């Protein structure tokens, strides 16, 4: 059986799929929430999507086109764990995104840097 230190080292050396830079940052349906806690938006980091009550980690990312990314996600939140396929469709100008996740279709605007 592998020790937790060996498993952690393996994760550091092979972190798994990462989101493209153009998707990183805070996305919201209300620009007044930029830089604050947002119960209806999300934050994308290189290795996770954080919603108000759930965080997802990509297990596989597929770039379908210049603007469409499909993501096999492993979620955890509110005492549950589940998997689902999400889609992230970036507007050509990069200012908004259509996201299918958590059983919803969301259209969100990108917050300015620091948001």
mmCIF file of N, CA and C in Angstrom:
data_model
loop_
_atom_site.group_PDB
_atom_site.id
_atom_site.type_symbol
_atom_site.label_atom_id
_atom_site.label_comp_id
_atom_site.label_asym_id
_atom_site.label_seq_id
_atom_site.Cartn_x
_atom_site.Cartn_y
_atom_site.Cartn_z
ATOM 1 N N UNK A 1 0.843 -1.191 0.000
ATOM 2 C CA UNK A 1 0.000 0.000 0.000
ATOM 3 C C UNK A 1 0.880 1.243 0.000
ATOM 4 N N UNK A 2 0.519 2.241 -0.830
ATOM 5 C CA UNK A 2 1.305 3.457 -0.926
ATOM 6 C C UNK A 2 1.026 4.389 0.246
ATOM 7 N N UNK A 3 2.074 5.032 0.704
ATOM 8 C CA UNK A 3 1.887 5.991 1.793
ATOM 9 C C UNK A 3 1.260 7.268 1.245
ATOM 10 N N UNK A 4 0.674 8.065 2.126
ATOM 11 C CA UNK A 4 0.057 9.317 1.693
ATOM 12 C C UNK A 4 1.110 10.278 1.149
ATOM 13 N N UNK A 5 2.338 10.222 1.651
ATOM 14 C CA UNK A 5 3.406 11.091 1.140
ATOM 15 C C UNK A 5 3.729 10.750 -0.313
ATOM 16 N N UNK A 6 3.760 9.458 -0.633
ATOM 17 C CA UNK A 6 4.036 9.035 -2.004
ATOM 18 C C UNK A 6 2.892 9.464 -2.920
ATOM 19 N N UNK A 7 1.649 9.311 -2.461
ATOM 20 C CA UNK A 7 0.499 9.739 -3.257
ATOM 21 C C UNK A 7 0.514 11.249 -3.479
ATOM 22 N N UNK A 8 0.834 12.019 -2.452
ATOM 23 C CA UNK A 8 0.896 13.473 -2.579
ATOM 24 C C UNK A 8 1.983 13.882 -3.561
ATOM 25 N N UNK A 9 3.130 13.209 -3.524
ATOM 26 C CA UNK A 9 4.207 13.505 -4.455
ATOM 27 C C UNK A 9 3.752 13.217 -5.885
ATOM 28 N N UNK A 10 3.022 12.140 -6.069
ATOM 29 C CA UNK A 10 2.498 11.803 -7.390
ATOM 30 C C UNK A 10 1.565 12.878 -7.912
ATOM 31 N N UNK A 11 0.734 13.440 -7.053
ATOM 32 C CA UNK A 11 -0.172 14.516 -7.462
ATOM 33 C C UNK A 11 0.588 15.780 -7.822
ATOM 34 N N UNK A 12 1.672 16.050 -7.101
ATOM 35 C CA UNK A 12 2.482 17.225 -7.419
ATOM 36 C C UNK A 12 3.186 17.064 -8.765
ATOM 37 N N UNK A 13 3.657 15.875 -9.046
ATOM 38 C CA UNK A 13 4.370 15.630 -10.293
ATOM 39 C C UNK A 13 3.433 15.491 -11.484
ATOM 40 N N UNK A 14 2.202 15.062 -11.247
ATOM 41 C CA UNK A 14 1.219 14.873 -12.306
ATOM 42 C C UNK A 14 -0.115 15.448 -11.827
ATOM 43 N N UNK A 15 -0.261 16.784 -11.889
ATOM 44 C CA UNK A 15 -1.432 17.421 -11.290
ATOM 45 C C UNK A 15 -2.751 17.178 -12.020
ATOM 46 N N UNK A 16 -2.712 16.634 -13.227
ATOM 47 C CA UNK A 16 -3.943 16.414 -13.965
ATOM 48 C C UNK A 16 -4.246 17.578 -14.877
ATOM 49 N N UNK A 17 -5.426 17.549 -15.505
ATOM 50 C CA UNK A 17 -5.770 18.587 -16.480
ATOM 51 C C UNK A 17 -5.886 19.961 -15.828
ATOM 52 N N UNK A 18 -5.552 20.990 -16.606
ATOM 53 C CA UNK A 18 -5.689 22.362 -16.114
ATOM 54 C C UNK A 18 -6.487 23.188 -17.129
ATOM 55 N N UNK A 19 -7.254 24.116 -16.599
ATOM 56 C CA UNK A 19 -8.062 24.999 -17.441
ATOM 57 C C UNK A 19 -7.165 26.001 -18.164
ATOM 58 N N UNK A 20 -7.525 26.372 -19.397
ATOM 59 C CA UNK A 20 -6.745 27.382 -20.126
ATOM 60 C C UNK A 20 -6.808 28.742 -19.435
ATOM 61 N N UNK A 21 -5.745 29.504 -19.597
ATOM 62 C CA UNK A 21 -5.646 30.819 -18.951
ATOM 63 C C UNK A 21 -6.837 31.720 -19.246
ATOM 64 N N UNK A 22 -7.370 31.661 -20.468
ATOM 65 C CA UNK A 22 -8.461 32.578 -20.835
ATOM 66 C C UNK A 22 -9.746 32.325 -20.038
ATOM 67 N N UNK A 23 -9.855 31.173 -19.350
ATOM 68 C CA UNK A 23 -11.038 30.894 -18.533
ATOM 69 C C UNK A 23 -10.847 31.237 -17.060
ATOM 70 N N UNK A 24 -9.621 31.482 -16.654
ATOM 71 C CA UNK A 24 -9.330 31.694 -15.234
ATOM 72 C C UNK A 24 -9.900 33.012 -14.725
ATOM 73 N N UNK A 25 -10.358 32.989 -13.470
ATOM 74 C CA UNK A 25 -10.845 34.209 -12.835
ATOM 75 C C UNK A 25 -12.257 34.044 -12.301
ATOM 76 N N UNK A 26 -12.811 35.158 -11.857
ATOM 77 C CA UNK A 26 -14.167 35.185 -11.305
ATOM 78 C C UNK A 26 -15.152 35.531 -12.415
ATOM 79 N N UNK A 27 -16.268 34.791 -12.448
ATOM 80 C CA UNK A 27 -17.350 34.990 -13.414
ATOM 81 C C UNK A 27 -18.640 35.182 -12.623
ATOM 82 N N UNK A 28 -19.477 36.139 -13.022
ATOM 83 C CA UNK A 28 -20.671 36.466 -12.238
ATOM 84 C C UNK A 28 -21.839 36.868 -13.134
ATOM 85 N N UNK A 29 -23.051 36.750 -12.591
ATOM 86 C CA UNK A 29 -24.215 37.271 -13.313
ATOM 87 C C UNK A 29 -24.555 38.681 -12.837
ATOM 88 N N UNK A 30 -23.822 39.184 -11.836
ATOM 89 C CA UNK A 30 -24.036 40.525 -11.313
ATOM 90 C C UNK A 30 -22.679 41.180 -11.049
ATOM 91 N N UNK A 31 -22.245 42.110 -11.906
ATOM 92 C CA UNK A 31 -20.935 42.728 -11.736
ATOM 93 C C UNK A 31 -20.699 43.350 -10.360
ATOM 94 N N UNK A 32 -21.762 43.673 -9.623
ATOM 95 C CA UNK A 32 -21.603 44.215 -8.270
ATOM 96 C C UNK A 32 -20.965 43.189 -7.333
ATOM 97 N N UNK A 33 -21.013 41.902 -7.709
ATOM 98 C CA UNK A 33 -20.430 40.850 -6.871
ATOM 99 C C UNK A 33 -18.947 40.610 -7.139
ATOM 100 N N UNK A 34 -18.388 41.264 -8.128
ATOM 101 C CA UNK A 34 -16.970 41.069 -8.436
ATOM 102 C C UNK A 34 -16.109 41.439 -7.224
ATOM 103 N N UNK A 35 -15.177 40.532 -6.900
ATOM 104 C CA UNK A 35 -14.289 40.761 -5.770
ATOM 105 C C UNK A 35 -14.914 40.457 -4.418
ATOM 106 N N UNK A 36 -16.161 39.985 -4.416
ATOM 107 C CA UNK A 36 -16.854 39.664 -3.163
ATOM 108 C C UNK A 36 -17.374 38.234 -3.238
ATOM 109 N N UNK A 37 -17.911 37.765 -2.114
ATOM 110 C CA UNK A 37 -18.563 36.459 -2.118
ATOM 111 C C UNK A 37 -19.749 36.518 -3.080
ATOM 112 N N UNK A 38 -19.838 35.503 -3.941
ATOM 113 C CA UNK A 38 -20.854 35.507 -4.993
ATOM 114 C C UNK A 38 -21.603 34.181 -4.942
ATOM 115 N N UNK A 39 -22.876 34.221 -4.588
ATOM 116 C CA UNK A 39 -23.647 32.984 -4.447
ATOM 117 C C UNK A 39 -24.168 32.453 -5.773
ATOM 118 N N UNK A 40 -24.051 33.224 -6.858
ATOM 119 C CA UNK A 40 -24.597 32.782 -8.144
ATOM 120 C C UNK A 40 -23.542 32.673 -9.242
ATOM 121 N N UNK A 41 -22.307 33.026 -8.944
ATOM 122 C CA UNK A 41 -21.243 32.962 -9.941
ATOM 123 C C UNK A 41 -20.290 31.815 -9.676
ATOM 124 N N UNK A 42 -19.091 31.918 -10.244
ATOM 125 C CA UNK A 42 -18.080 30.883 -10.065
ATOM 126 C C UNK A 42 -16.699 31.506 -10.205
ATOM 127 N N UNK A 43 -15.718 30.776 -9.714
ATOM 128 C CA UNK A 43 -14.315 31.142 -9.887
ATOM 129 C C UNK A 43 -13.614 29.942 -10.493
ATOM 130 N N UNK A 44 -12.862 30.177 -11.570
ATOM 131 C CA UNK A 44 -12.093 29.110 -12.204
ATOM 132 C C UNK A 44 -10.621 29.341 -11.902
ATOM 133 N N UNK A 45 -9.994 28.333 -11.321
ATOM 134 C CA UNK A 45 -8.552 28.328 -11.084
ATOM 135 C C UNK A 45 -7.952 27.326 -12.079
ATOM 136 N N UNK A 46 -6.646 27.218 -12.153
ATOM 137 C CA UNK A 46 -6.090 26.254 -13.102
ATOM 138 C C UNK A 46 -6.595 24.818 -12.901
ATOM 139 N N UNK A 47 -6.906 24.447 -11.656
ATOM 140 C CA UNK A 47 -7.267 23.049 -11.381
ATOM 141 C C UNK A 47 -8.643 22.847 -10.758
ATOM 142 N N UNK A 48 -9.488 23.883 -10.743
ATOM 143 C CA UNK A 48 -10.801 23.713 -10.107
ATOM 144 C C UNK A 48 -11.796 24.775 -10.565
ATOM 145 N N UNK A 49 -13.072 24.433 -10.406
ATOM 146 C CA UNK A 49 -14.171 25.384 -10.586
ATOM 147 C C UNK A 49 -14.864 25.471 -9.235
ATOM 148 N N UNK A 50 -14.945 26.675 -8.693
ATOM 149 C CA UNK A 50 -15.527 26.868 -7.373
ATOM 150 C C UNK A 50 -16.839 27.623 -7.493
ATOM 151 N N UNK A 51 -17.911 26.931 -7.110
ATOM 152 C CA UNK A 51 -19.219 27.559 -6.991
ATOM 153 C C UNK A 51 -19.440 27.835 -5.513
ATOM 154 N N UNK A 52 -20.541 28.484 -5.168
ATOM 155 C CA UNK A 52 -20.803 28.852 -3.774
ATOM 156 C C UNK A 52 -20.822 27.629 -2.848
ATOM 157 N N UNK A 53 -21.477 26.546 -3.275
ATOM 158 C CA UNK A 53 -21.620 25.386 -2.390
ATOM 159 C C UNK A 53 -21.009 24.110 -2.944
ATOM 160 N N UNK A 54 -20.182 24.207 -3.986
ATOM 161 C CA UNK A 54 -19.546 23.022 -4.558
ATOM 162 C C UNK A 54 -18.258 23.412 -5.270
ATOM 163 N N UNK A 55 -17.310 22.500 -5.260
ATOM 164 C CA UNK A 55 -16.055 22.684 -5.977
ATOM 165 C C UNK A 55 -15.827 21.470 -6.849
ATOM 166 N N UNK A 56 -15.484 21.724 -8.112
ATOM 167 C CA UNK A 56 -15.232 20.651 -9.058
ATOM 168 C C UNK A 56 -13.798 20.644 -9.537
ATOM 169 N N UNK A 57 -13.269 19.439 -9.744
ATOM 170 C CA UNK A 57 -11.924 19.243 -10.258
ATOM 171 C C UNK A 57 -12.027 18.534 -11.598
ATOM 172 N N UNK A 58 -11.366 19.035 -12.627
ATOM 173 C CA UNK A 58 -11.461 18.366 -13.923
ATOM 174 C C UNK A 58 -10.680 17.052 -13.928
ATOM 175 N N UNK A 59 -11.300 16.011 -14.466
ATOM 176 C CA UNK A 59 -10.600 14.744 -14.645
ATOM 177 C C UNK A 59 -10.194 14.560 -16.103
ATOM 178 N N UNK A 60 -10.876 15.281 -17.002
ATOM 179 C CA UNK A 60 -10.519 15.293 -18.421
ATOM 180 C C UNK A 60 -11.080 16.561 -19.047
ATOM 181 N N UNK A 61 -10.274 17.221 -19.865
ATOM 182 C CA UNK A 61 -10.695 18.412 -20.590
ATOM 183 C C UNK A 61 -10.545 18.144 -22.081
ATOM 184 N N UNK A 62 -11.579 18.523 -22.851
ATOM 185 C CA UNK A 62 -11.566 18.338 -24.296
ATOM 186 C C UNK A 62 -11.890 19.661 -24.963
ATOM 187 N N UNK A 63 -10.936 20.202 -25.709
ATOM 188 C CA UNK A 63 -11.146 21.462 -26.432
ATOM 189 C C UNK A 63 -11.890 21.135 -27.722
ATOM 190 N N UNK A 64 -13.202 21.400 -27.749
ATOM 191 C CA UNK A 64 -14.035 21.086 -28.903
ATOM 192 C C UNK A 64 -13.842 22.077 -30.043
ATOM 193 N N UNK A 65 -13.592 23.331 -29.695
ATOM 194 C CA UNK A 65 -13.355 24.381 -30.682
ATOM 195 C C UNK A 65 -12.581 25.489 -29.978
ATOM 196 N N UNK A 66 -12.325 26.568 -30.707
ATOM 197 C CA UNK A 66 -11.595 27.693 -30.133
ATOM 198 C C UNK A 66 -12.306 28.265 -28.902
ATOM 199 N N UNK A 67 -13.644 28.144 -28.879
ATOM 200 C CA UNK A 67 -14.406 28.768 -27.789
ATOM 201 C C UNK A 67 -15.135 27.772 -26.886
ATOM 202 N N UNK A 68 -15.140 26.481 -27.237
ATOM 203 C CA UNK A 68 -15.910 25.497 -26.470
ATOM 204 C C UNK A 68 -14.997 24.446 -25.843
ATOM 205 N N UNK A 69 -15.114 24.312 -24.513
ATOM 206 C CA UNK A 69 -14.361 23.326 -23.749
ATOM 207 C C UNK A 69 -15.347 22.410 -23.035
ATOM 208 N N UNK A 70 -15.167 21.104 -23.165
ATOM 209 C CA UNK A 70 -15.954 20.134 -22.407
ATOM 210 C C UNK A 70 -15.079 19.606 -21.275
ATOM 211 N N UNK A 71 -15.686 19.426 -20.110
ATOM 212 C CA UNK A 71 -14.920 19.015 -18.937
ATOM 213 C C UNK A 71 -15.644 17.899 -18.194
ATOM 214 N N UNK A 72 -14.960 16.783 -18.019
ATOM 215 C CA UNK A 72 -15.430 15.746 -17.102
ATOM 216 C C UNK A 72 -15.000 16.224 -15.724
ATOM 217 N N UNK A 73 -15.961 16.400 -14.817
ATOM 218 C CA UNK A 73 -15.679 17.010 -13.521
ATOM 219 C C UNK A 73 -16.037 16.072 -12.374
ATOM 220 N N UNK A 74 -15.238 16.120 -11.326
ATOM 221 C CA UNK A 74 -15.525 15.439 -10.069
ATOM 222 C C UNK A 74 -15.836 16.535 -9.046
ATOM 223 N N UNK A 75 -17.073 16.555 -8.565
ATOM 224 C CA UNK A 75 -17.528 17.599 -7.640
ATOM 225 C C UNK A 75 -17.627 17.086 -6.214
ATOM 226 N N UNK A 76 -17.501 18.048 -5.291
ATOM 227 C CA UNK A 76 -17.727 17.790 -3.879
ATOM 228 C C UNK A 76 -18.380 19.030 -3.288
ATOM 229 N N UNK A 77 -19.448 18.815 -2.509
ATOM 230 C CA UNK A 77 -20.115 19.940 -1.869
ATOM 231 C C UNK A 77 -21.327 19.493 -1.088
ATOM 232 N N UNK A 78 -21.608 20.208 -0.026
ATOM 233 C CA UNK A 78 -22.761 19.923 0.835
ATOM 234 C C UNK A 78 -22.804 18.453 1.255
ATOM 235 N N UNK A 79 -21.625 17.890 1.560
ATOM 236 C CA UNK A 79 -21.555 16.521 2.056
ATOM 237 C C UNK A 79 -21.722 15.444 0.991
ATOM 238 N N UNK A 80 -21.689 15.822 -0.288
ATOM 239 C CA UNK A 80 -21.863 14.839 -1.372
ATOM 240 C C UNK A 80 -20.683 14.898 -2.323
ATOM 241 N N UNK A 81 -20.529 13.808 -3.092
ATOM 242 C CA UNK A 81 -19.552 13.745 -4.186
ATOM 243 C C UNK A 81 -20.269 13.197 -5.404
ATOM 244 N N UNK A 82 -19.965 13.757 -6.590
ATOM 245 C CA UNK A 82 -20.585 13.285 -7.822
ATOM 246 C C UNK A 82 -19.708 13.688 -9.008
ATOM 247 N N UNK A 83 -20.012 13.108 -10.155
ATOM 248 C CA UNK A 83 -19.320 13.468 -11.391
ATOM 249 C C UNK A 83 -20.354 13.921 -12.415
ATOM 250 N N UNK A 84 -19.908 14.775 -13.326
ATOM 251 C CA UNK A 84 -20.767 15.230 -14.418
ATOM 252 C C UNK A 84 -19.891 15.846 -15.498
ATOM 253 N N UNK A 85 -20.465 15.976 -16.685
ATOM 254 C CA UNK A 85 -19.785 16.643 -17.786
ATOM 255 C C UNK A 85 -20.307 18.075 -17.869
ATOM 256 N N UNK A 86 -19.398 19.029 -17.884
ATOM 257 C CA UNK A 86 -19.745 20.450 -17.990
ATOM 258 C C UNK A 86 -19.242 20.996 -19.316
ATOM 259 N N UNK A 87 -19.881 22.071 -19.775
ATOM 260 C CA UNK A 87 -19.383 22.764 -20.967
ATOM 261 C C UNK A 87 -19.132 24.225 -20.610
ATOM 262 N N UNK A 88 -18.088 24.765 -21.196
ATOM 263 C CA UNK A 88 -17.684 26.154 -21.006
ATOM 264 C C UNK A 88 -17.517 26.755 -22.396
ATOM 265 N N UNK A 89 -18.439 27.664 -22.770
ATOM 266 C CA UNK A 89 -18.392 28.278 -24.091
ATOM 267 C C UNK A 89 -18.112 29.771 -23.929
ATOM 268 N N UNK A 90 -16.914 30.148 -24.270
ATOM 269 C CA UNK A 90 -16.442 31.512 -24.095
ATOM 270 C C UNK A 90 -16.891 32.378 -25.260
ATOM 271 N N UNK A 91 -17.381 33.569 -24.961
ATOM 272 C CA UNK A 91 -17.714 34.529 -26.036
ATOM 273 C C UNK A 91 -16.424 34.884 -26.768
ATOM 274 N N UNK A 92 -16.547 35.200 -28.035
ATOM 275 C CA UNK A 92 -15.349 35.509 -28.841
ATOM 276 C C UNK A 92 -14.540 36.662 -28.257
ATOM 277 N N UNK A 93 -15.208 37.623 -27.601
ATOM 278 C CA UNK A 93 -14.475 38.741 -27.006
ATOM 279 C C UNK A 93 -13.924 38.412 -25.617
ATOM 280 N N UNK A 94 -14.237 37.212 -25.095
ATOM 281 C CA UNK A 94 -13.722 36.784 -23.796
ATOM 282 C C UNK A 94 -14.413 37.402 -22.599
ATOM 283 N N UNK A 95 -15.431 38.225 -22.824
ATOM 284 C CA UNK A 95 -16.072 38.941 -21.727
ATOM 285 C C UNK A 95 -17.214 38.208 -21.049
ATOM 286 N N UNK A 96 -17.711 37.132 -21.678
ATOM 287 C CA UNK A 96 -18.783 36.360 -21.055
ATOM 288 C C UNK A 96 -18.606 34.887 -21.399
ATOM 289 N N UNK A 97 -19.321 34.050 -20.650
ATOM 290 C CA UNK A 97 -19.200 32.605 -20.817
ATOM 291 C C UNK A 97 -20.561 31.963 -20.574
ATOM 292 N N UNK A 98 -20.861 30.942 -21.377
ATOM 293 C CA UNK A 98 -22.062 30.114 -21.156
ATOM 294 C C UNK A 98 -21.566 28.806 -20.538
ATOM 295 N N UNK A 99 -22.097 28.489 -19.368
ATOM 296 C CA UNK A 99 -21.640 27.314 -18.634
ATOM 297 C C UNK A 99 -22.820 26.387 -18.370
ATOM 298 N N UNK A 100 -22.660 25.122 -18.724
ATOM 299 C CA UNK A 100 -23.608 24.089 -18.317
ATOM 300 C C UNK A 100 -22.943 23.303 -17.212
ATOM 301 N N UNK A 101 -23.464 23.478 -15.988
ATOM 302 C CA UNK A 101 -22.896 22.821 -14.807
ATOM 303 C C UNK A 101 -23.946 22.774 -13.716
ATOM 304 N N UNK A 102 -23.854 21.776 -12.877
ATOM 305 C CA UNK A 102 -24.741 21.641 -11.717
ATOM 306 C C UNK A 102 -26.212 21.655 -12.131
ATOM 307 N N UNK A 103 -26.499 21.098 -13.306
ATOM 308 C CA UNK A 103 -27.872 21.015 -13.779
ATOM 309 C C UNK A 103 -28.452 22.332 -14.267
ATOM 310 N N UNK A 104 -27.611 23.309 -14.533
ATOM 311 C CA UNK A 104 -28.079 24.630 -14.946
ATOM 312 C C UNK A 104 -27.326 25.115 -16.172
ATOM 313 N N UNK A 105 -27.928 26.046 -16.895
ATOM 314 C CA UNK A 105 -27.233 26.814 -17.926
ATOM 315 C C UNK A 105 -27.081 28.220 -17.370
ATOM 316 N N UNK A 106 -25.839 28.678 -17.262
ATOM 317 C CA UNK A 106 -25.553 30.001 -16.720
ATOM 318 C C UNK A 106 -24.844 30.843 -17.770
ATOM 319 N N UNK A 107 -25.195 32.090 -17.864
ATOM 320 C CA UNK A 107 -24.469 33.042 -18.692
ATOM 321 C C UNK A 107 -23.856 34.046 -17.728
ATOM 322 N N UNK A 108 -22.532 34.080 -17.693
ATOM 323 C CA UNK A 108 -21.820 34.879 -16.704
ATOM 324 C C UNK A 108 -20.856 35.838 -17.382
ATOM 325 N N UNK A 109 -20.600 36.963 -16.723
ATOM 326 C CA UNK A 109 -19.638 37.955 -17.201
ATOM 327 C C UNK A 109 -18.344 37.807 -16.422
ATOM 328 N N UNK A 110 -17.236 38.075 -17.103
ATOM 329 C CA UNK A 110 -15.937 37.982 -16.434
ATOM 330 C C UNK A 110 -15.688 39.247 -15.617
ATOM 331 N N UNK A 111 -15.249 39.064 -14.386
ATOM 332 C CA UNK A 111 -14.862 40.203 -13.544
ATOM 333 C C UNK A 111 -13.490 40.698 -13.983
ATOM 334 N N UNK A 112 -13.235 41.955 -13.768
ATOM 335 C CA UNK A 112 -11.928 42.517 -14.074
ATOM 336 C C UNK A 112 -10.872 41.839 -13.217
ATOM 337 N N UNK A 113 -9.619 41.932 -13.617
ATOM 338 C CA UNK A 113 -8.514 41.324 -12.849
ATOM 339 C C UNK A 113 -8.607 41.760 -11.392
ATOM 340 N N UNK A 114 -8.332 40.819 -10.518
ATOM 341 C CA UNK A 114 -8.432 41.083 -9.094
ATOM 342 C C UNK A 114 -9.795 40.748 -8.540
ATOM 343 N N UNK A 115 -10.785 40.533 -9.430
ATOM 344 C CA UNK A 115 -12.129 40.180 -8.993
ATOM 345 C C UNK A 115 -12.276 38.728 -8.742
#
